[in-house]
mmCIF file of C-alpha atoms in Angstrom:
data_model
loop_
_atom_site.group_PDB
_atom_site.id
_atom_site.type_symbol
_atom_site.label_atom_id
_atom_site.label_comp_id
_atom_site.label_asym_id
_atom_site.label_seq_id
_atom_site.Cartn_x
_atom_site.Cartn_y
_atom_site.Cartn_z
ATOM 1 C CA MET F 1 46.702 64.184 81.715
ATOM 2 C CA ASN F 2 43.648 62.037 81.072
ATOM 3 C CA GLY F 3 41.469 64.668 79.418
ATOM 4 C CA ARG F 4 40.062 66.106 82.639
ATOM 5 C CA GLY F 5 41.589 69.589 82.500
ATOM 6 C CA LEU F 6 38.411 71.454 83.414
ATOM 7 C CA GLU F 7 37.981 69.244 86.472
ATOM 8 C CA ALA F 8 41.526 70.171 87.500
ATOM 9 C CA LEU F 9 40.553 73.865 87.361
ATOM 10 C CA THR F 10 37.467 73.094 89.460
ATOM 11 C CA CYS F 11 39.707 71.419 92.066
ATOM 12 C CA PHE F 12 41.813 74.582 92.243
ATOM 13 C CA GLU F 13 38.708 76.691 92.897
ATOM 14 C CA GLU F 14 37.742 74.257 95.654
ATOM 15 C CA MET F 15 41.217 74.621 97.186
ATOM 16 C CA LYS F 16 40.700 78.385 97.326
ATOM 17 C CA ARG F 17 37.310 77.985 99.011
ATOM 18 C CA GLU F 18 38.875 75.672 101.579
ATOM 19 C CA GLU F 19 41.747 78.157 102.025
ATOM 20 C CA VAL F 20 44.361 75.578 101.054
ATOM 21 C CA ILE F 21 47.572 77.435 100.189
ATOM 22 C CA PRO F 22 48.885 76.475 96.706
ATOM 23 C CA ASP F 23 52.582 75.787 96.136
ATOM 24 C CA ASP F 24 54.701 75.659 92.983
ATOM 25 C CA VAL F 25 53.570 72.131 92.153
ATOM 26 C CA THR F 26 49.940 73.248 92.368
ATOM 27 C CA PHE F 27 50.536 76.069 89.900
ATOM 28 C CA ILE F 28 52.389 73.804 87.474
ATOM 29 C CA GLY F 29 49.469 71.372 87.570
ATOM 30 C CA LEU F 30 47.004 74.199 87.045
ATOM 31 C CA LEU F 31 48.966 75.644 84.129
ATOM 32 C CA SER F 32 49.281 72.180 82.607
ATOM 33 C CA ALA F 33 45.488 71.897 82.733
ATOM 34 C CA CYS F 34 45.229 75.300 81.018
ATOM 35 C CA GLY F 35 47.727 74.239 78.359
ATOM 36 C CA HIS F 36 45.800 71.055 77.614
ATOM 37 C CA THR F 37 42.438 72.814 77.346
ATOM 38 C CA GLY F 38 43.473 75.792 75.212
ATOM 39 C CA LEU F 39 43.248 78.466 77.904
ATOM 40 C CA ILE F 40 46.076 80.633 76.581
ATOM 41 C CA ASP F 41 45.099 83.489 78.987
ATOM 42 C CA ALA F 42 47.238 81.539 81.354
ATOM 43 C CA LEU F 43 49.745 84.152 80.416
ATOM 44 C CA ASP F 44 48.261 86.835 82.686
ATOM 45 C CA PHE F 45 48.040 84.258 85.449
ATOM 46 C CA ILE F 46 51.772 83.551 85.175
ATOM 47 C CA LYS F 47 52.587 87.247 85.422
ATOM 48 C CA ASN F 48 50.478 87.723 88.551
ATOM 49 C CA MET F 49 51.041 84.504 90.497
ATOM 50 C CA PRO F 50 52.946 84.937 93.785
ATOM 51 C CA ILE F 51 55.648 82.413 92.829
ATOM 52 C CA LYS F 52 58.387 83.177 90.314
ATOM 53 C CA PRO F 53 57.720 81.082 87.173
ATOM 54 C CA ASN F 54 60.405 78.521 86.366
ATOM 55 C CA GLU F 55 61.280 76.879 83.053
ATOM 56 C CA VAL F 56 58.551 74.241 83.435
ATOM 57 C CA VAL F 57 55.878 76.922 83.790
ATOM 58 C CA TRP F 58 57.050 78.800 80.689
ATOM 59 C CA ALA F 59 57.405 75.550 78.705
ATOM 60 C CA THR F 60 53.831 74.649 79.677
ATOM 61 C CA LEU F 61 52.621 77.947 78.220
ATOM 62 C CA LEU F 62 54.637 77.318 75.042
ATOM 63 C CA LEU F 63 52.994 73.887 74.715
ATOM 64 C CA GLY F 64 49.569 75.489 74.838
ATOM 65 C CA VAL F 65 50.447 78.183 72.316
ATOM 66 C CA ASN F 66 51.939 75.655 69.881
ATOM 67 C CA ARG F 67 48.883 73.417 70.141
ATOM 68 C CA VAL F 68 46.501 76.281 69.341
ATOM 69 C CA GLY F 69 48.737 77.293 66.452
ATOM 70 C CA THR F 70 51.033 80.270 66.193
ATOM 71 C CA GLY F 71 48.591 82.215 64.028
ATOM 72 C CA GLY F 72 47.825 85.288 66.116
ATOM 73 C CA HIS F 73 50.172 84.050 68.838
ATOM 74 C CA PHE F 74 53.472 84.009 66.946
ATOM 75 C CA GLU F 75 55.134 86.839 68.885
ATOM 76 C CA LEU F 76 54.128 85.248 72.184
ATOM 77 C CA ALA F 77 55.375 81.809 71.100
ATOM 78 C CA GLU F 78 58.653 83.285 69.863
ATOM 79 C CA LYS F 79 59.192 85.227 73.086
ATOM 80 C CA VAL F 80 58.424 82.265 75.340
ATOM 81 C CA GLY F 81 60.479 79.905 73.157
ATOM 82 C CA LYS F 82 63.557 82.101 73.489
ATOM 83 C CA ARG F 83 62.997 82.436 77.231
ATOM 84 C CA VAL F 84 62.894 78.681 77.872
ATOM 85 C CA ILE F 85 66.106 78.210 75.849
ATOM 86 C CA ASP F 86 67.801 80.858 78.002
ATOM 87 C CA MET F 87 66.615 79.016 81.099
ATOM 88 C CA GLU F 88 67.506 75.519 79.807
ATOM 89 C CA PRO F 89 70.239 75.940 77.172
ATOM 90 C CA ASP F 90 71.073 72.208 77.155
ATOM 91 C CA SER F 91 67.520 70.901 76.590
ATOM 92 C CA CYS F 92 66.941 69.606 73.055
ATOM 93 C CA GLY F 93 63.175 69.827 73.543
ATOM 94 C CA ARG F 94 63.347 73.592 74.025
ATOM 95 C CA TYR F 95 65.244 74.091 70.749
ATOM 96 C CA VAL F 96 62.850 71.804 68.878
ATOM 97 C CA SER F 97 59.842 73.708 70.249
ATOM 98 C CA LEU F 98 61.231 77.061 69.112
ATOM 99 C CA SER F 99 62.230 75.601 65.752
ATOM 100 C CA ASN F 100 58.674 74.336 65.332
ATOM 101 C CA VAL F 101 57.342 77.820 66.098
ATOM 102 C CA TYR F 102 59.265 79.216 63.126
ATOM 103 C CA ALA F 103 58.495 76.216 60.904
ATOM 104 C CA GLY F 104 54.798 76.595 61.684
ATOM 105 C CA ALA F 105 55.068 80.185 60.436
ATOM 106 C CA ASN F 106 56.931 78.998 57.285
ATOM 107 C CA GLN F 107 60.117 80.720 58.421
ATOM 108 C CA TRP F 108 62.225 77.758 57.349
ATOM 109 C CA ASP F 109 65.573 79.573 57.364
ATOM 110 C CA VAL F 110 65.167 80.598 60.981
ATOM 111 C CA ALA F 111 63.896 77.141 61.952
ATOM 112 C CA LEU F 112 66.949 75.555 60.321
ATOM 113 C CA LYS F 113 69.255 78.001 62.109
ATOM 114 C CA ILE F 114 67.775 76.957 65.465
ATOM 115 C CA ARG F 115 68.442 73.305 64.616
ATOM 116 C CA LYS F 116 71.999 74.129 63.570
ATOM 117 C CA ASP F 117 72.558 76.071 66.800
ATOM 118 C CA MET F 118 71.370 73.042 68.728
ATOM 119 C CA LYS F 119 73.797 70.743 66.904
ATOM 120 C CA ALA F 120 76.645 73.247 67.321
ATOM 121 C CA ARG F 121 76.137 73.003 71.067
ATOM 122 C CA GLY F 122 76.441 69.225 70.816
ATOM 123 C CA ILE F 123 72.770 68.680 71.634
ATOM 124 C CA ASP F 124 71.142 65.833 69.713
ATOM 125 C CA LYS F 125 67.417 65.602 69.002
ATOM 126 C CA ILE F 126 65.798 62.734 70.835
ATOM 127 C CA PRO F 127 64.524 60.158 68.314
ATOM 128 C CA GLY F 128 60.897 59.076 68.501
ATOM 129 C CA TYR F 129 60.238 55.611 69.954
ATOM 130 C CA SER F 130 57.048 53.697 70.671
ATOM 131 C CA TRP F 131 56.611 50.648 72.885
ATOM 132 C CA ILE F 132 53.967 47.986 73.270
ATOM 133 C CA GLU F 133 53.915 45.045 75.658
ATOM 134 C CA VAL F 134 52.638 41.749 74.261
ATOM 135 C CA ASN F 135 52.558 38.545 76.313
ATOM 136 C CA GLY F 136 54.989 39.948 78.843
ATOM 137 C CA LEU F 137 57.523 41.143 76.259
ATOM 138 C CA THR F 138 58.135 44.803 75.414
ATOM 139 C CA HIS F 139 58.550 45.647 71.722
ATOM 140 C CA GLN F 140 60.177 48.920 70.620
ATOM 141 C CA PHE F 141 59.747 50.688 67.290
ATOM 142 C CA VAL F 142 61.143 53.725 65.495
ATOM 143 C CA ALA F 143 59.617 55.304 62.382
ATOM 144 C CA GLY F 144 59.944 52.989 59.376
ATOM 145 C CA ASP F 145 61.312 50.218 61.598
ATOM 146 C CA LYS F 146 61.933 46.890 59.851
ATOM 147 C CA SER F 147 64.015 45.163 62.509
ATOM 148 C CA HIS F 148 61.172 43.307 64.245
ATOM 149 C CA PRO F 149 60.984 39.528 63.712
ATOM 150 C CA ARG F 150 57.357 39.936 62.582
ATOM 151 C CA THR F 151 58.059 42.853 60.238
ATOM 152 C CA LYS F 152 56.323 41.212 57.263
ATOM 153 C CA ALA F 153 53.128 40.610 59.235
ATOM 154 C CA ILE F 154 53.274 44.103 60.758
ATOM 155 C CA TYR F 155 53.521 45.789 57.358
ATOM 156 C CA MET F 156 50.756 43.576 55.975
ATOM 157 C CA MET F 157 48.567 44.786 58.829
ATOM 158 C CA MET F 158 49.598 48.372 58.076
ATOM 159 C CA GLU F 159 48.330 47.905 54.527
ATOM 160 C CA GLU F 160 45.115 46.361 55.851
ATOM 161 C CA MET F 161 44.649 49.304 58.200
ATOM 162 C CA ARG F 162 45.028 51.774 55.331
ATOM 163 C CA ARG F 163 42.684 49.689 53.139
ATOM 164 C CA ARG F 164 39.951 49.752 55.755
ATOM 165 C CA ILE F 165 40.447 53.467 56.284
ATOM 166 C CA ARG F 166 40.011 54.071 52.561
ATOM 167 C CA LEU F 167 36.788 52.018 52.579
ATOM 168 C CA ALA F 168 35.566 54.036 55.545
ATOM 169 C CA GLY F 169 36.091 57.287 53.693
ATOM 170 C CA GLY F 170 39.690 57.955 54.645
ATOM 171 C CA TYR F 171 41.049 60.735 56.777
ATOM 172 C CA LEU F 172 42.931 63.943 56.107
ATOM 173 C CA SER F 173 46.645 63.295 56.535
ATOM 174 C CA GLY F 174 48.105 65.808 58.972
ATOM 175 C CA THR F 175 51.111 66.804 56.902
ATOM 176 C CA GLY F 176 51.348 70.092 58.754
ATOM 177 C CA ASP F 177 53.042 68.188 61.568
ATOM 178 C CA VAL F 178 56.004 67.289 59.351
ATOM 179 C CA LEU F 179 57.887 70.473 60.033
ATOM 180 C CA PHE F 180 60.396 70.299 57.196
ATOM 181 C CA ASP F 181 60.437 72.217 53.938
ATOM 182 C CA ILE F 182 59.600 69.252 51.685
ATOM 183 C CA GLU F 183 56.874 68.421 49.183
ATOM 184 C CA GLU F 184 53.453 67.209 50.391
ATOM 185 C CA GLU F 185 53.848 63.723 48.858
ATOM 186 C CA GLU F 186 57.145 63.277 50.704
ATOM 187 C CA LYS F 187 55.490 64.399 53.930
ATOM 188 C CA GLU F 188 52.712 61.837 53.576
ATOM 189 C CA SER F 189 55.256 59.097 52.921
ATOM 190 C CA SER F 190 57.196 60.012 56.067
ATOM 191 C CA LEU F 191 53.993 59.902 58.140
ATOM 192 C CA ASN F 192 52.836 56.470 56.958
ATOM 193 C CA PHE F 193 55.130 54.446 59.205
ATOM 194 C CA HIS F 194 55.455 56.442 62.401
ATOM 195 C CA SER F 195 56.472 54.299 65.351
ATOM 196 C CA GLU F 196 53.080 54.393 67.108
ATOM 197 C CA LYS F 197 51.340 53.077 63.983
ATOM 198 C CA LEU F 198 53.748 50.134 63.829
ATOM 199 C CA ALA F 199 53.216 49.399 67.533
ATOM 200 C CA ILE F 200 49.439 49.393 67.065
ATOM 201 C CA ALA F 201 49.773 47.116 64.038
ATOM 202 C CA LEU F 202 51.660 44.605 66.177
ATOM 203 C CA GLY F 203 48.966 44.922 68.824
ATOM 204 C CA LEU F 204 46.229 44.174 66.303
ATOM 205 C CA ILE F 205 47.891 40.980 65.063
ATOM 206 C CA SER F 206 49.012 39.802 68.508
ATOM 207 C CA THR F 207 45.996 40.313 70.781
ATOM 208 C CA SER F 208 42.460 38.979 70.800
ATOM 209 C CA PRO F 209 39.688 40.904 68.993
ATOM 210 C CA GLY F 210 37.975 43.462 71.210
ATOM 211 C CA SER F 211 40.781 43.662 73.761
ATOM 212 C CA PRO F 212 42.365 47.052 74.515
ATOM 213 C CA ILE F 213 45.724 48.054 73.048
ATOM 214 C CA ARG F 214 48.162 50.103 75.126
ATOM 215 C CA ILE F 215 51.200 51.872 73.702
ATOM 216 C CA VAL F 216 53.743 54.394 74.979
ATOM 217 C CA LYS F 217 55.640 57.034 73.004
ATOM 218 C CA ASN F 218 58.537 59.126 74.294
ATOM 219 C CA LEU F 219 57.509 62.197 72.258
ATOM 220 C CA ARG F 220 54.250 64.029 71.643
ATOM 221 C CA VAL F 221 51.910 62.142 69.311
ATOM 222 C CA CYS F 222 51.505 64.066 66.047
ATOM 223 C CA ASN F 223 48.203 65.257 64.571
ATOM 224 C CA ASP F 224 48.354 62.710 61.763
ATOM 225 C CA CYS F 225 48.817 59.729 64.081
ATOM 226 C CA HIS F 226 46.123 61.081 66.399
ATOM 227 C CA SER F 227 43.593 61.217 63.539
ATOM 228 C CA PHE F 228 44.771 57.822 62.298
ATOM 229 C CA ILE F 229 44.379 56.139 65.696
ATOM 230 C CA LYS F 230 40.889 57.578 66.206
ATOM 231 C CA ILE F 231 39.567 55.980 63.046
ATOM 232 C CA ILE F 232 41.501 52.711 63.597
ATOM 233 C CA SER F 233 39.988 52.422 67.073
ATOM 234 C CA LYS F 234 36.517 52.762 65.568
ATOM 235 C CA ILE F 235 37.064 50.489 62.558
ATOM 236 C CA PHE F 236 38.605 47.625 64.550
ATOM 237 C CA GLY F 237 36.412 48.096 67.627
ATOM 238 C CA ARG F 238 39.414 48.467 69.930
ATOM 239 C CA GLN F 239 39.993 50.823 72.813
ATOM 240 C CA ILE F 240 43.504 52.225 72.317
ATOM 241 C CA ILE F 241 45.348 53.934 75.170
ATOM 242 C CA ALA F 242 48.377 55.920 74.075
ATOM 243 C CA LYS F 243 50.693 57.562 76.603
ATOM 244 C CA ASP F 244 52.862 60.215 74.993
ATOM 245 C CA ARG F 245 55.376 62.672 76.471
ATOM 246 C CA SER F 246 52.785 64.855 78.131
ATOM 247 C CA ARG F 247 49.502 62.969 78.576
ATOM 248 C CA PHE F 248 47.309 59.919 78.093
ATOM 249 C CA HIS F 249 45.032 59.563 75.067
ATOM 250 C CA HIS F 250 42.055 57.250 75.562
ATOM 251 C CA PHE F 251 40.661 56.425 72.116
ATOM 252 C CA ASN F 252 37.250 54.760 72.282
ATOM 253 C CA CYS F 253 35.401 52.611 69.752
ATOM 254 C CA GLU F 254 33.184 55.545 68.762
ATOM 255 C CA GLY F 255 36.176 57.278 67.195
ATOM 256 C CA SER F 256 36.863 59.982 69.757
ATOM 257 C CA CYS F 257 39.668 60.701 72.216
ATOM 258 C CA SER F 258 39.641 61.790 75.844
ATOM 259 C CA CYS F 259 41.745 64.835 74.955
ATOM 260 C CA MET F 260 38.899 66.179 72.797
ATOM 261 C CA ASP F 261 41.467 66.760 70.033
ATOM 262 C CA PHE F 262 43.455 69.258 72.082
ATOM 263 C CA TRP F 263 46.760 68.205 73.575
#
């Protein structure tokens, strides 16, 4: 979860040498390490492991496939996505994952049908929230949030962040993560004020220069925000620790992340 997936695999090999018998939790941890490091051949491992795979195991594989991209893995992602929905028919995350599989392959009609099926079952998509603690108080944001008492200062800092990024050469906006059939300009607009960016902006105006900034998000951080935070960490000389749904991201002042851009 902290970018040490290969070390987790090494620990498993050491367990085997010491003849420590793995249980289901061990395999889930191992598969999670595979998912976070791009080892999609975890698939054969799942088929051959002595414990029947549960929904968490299959969802872990789906996470890895989605992160690599469905190109060349679409049939696998589709198959696993349908399986996890069968196993957890009331989980919104499973429907969203399968919908994203189809959206990533530009099959918008099918992606929309999955979303409609989810709503027909009375299952609502969990909204994205980000939190930051400042001086003992926890501040919560949603995308485009303007309810904070310091909204004006936060959005001024957002503009300053974008200005400095432009001076530094900019970054490529990850519009591929906006999985809706809309124009590119609209996608970029929707990415500009994601909740984690607003939380970091508050951190920059509320904490002393050089001090670390820690935020939490209830969903997976998107590619655009990940690229954005890397360059912000470097430009402002701040270590930024972001905990999302599945792992920790440690952004250092050199402009890199502990996940090595794979999560």
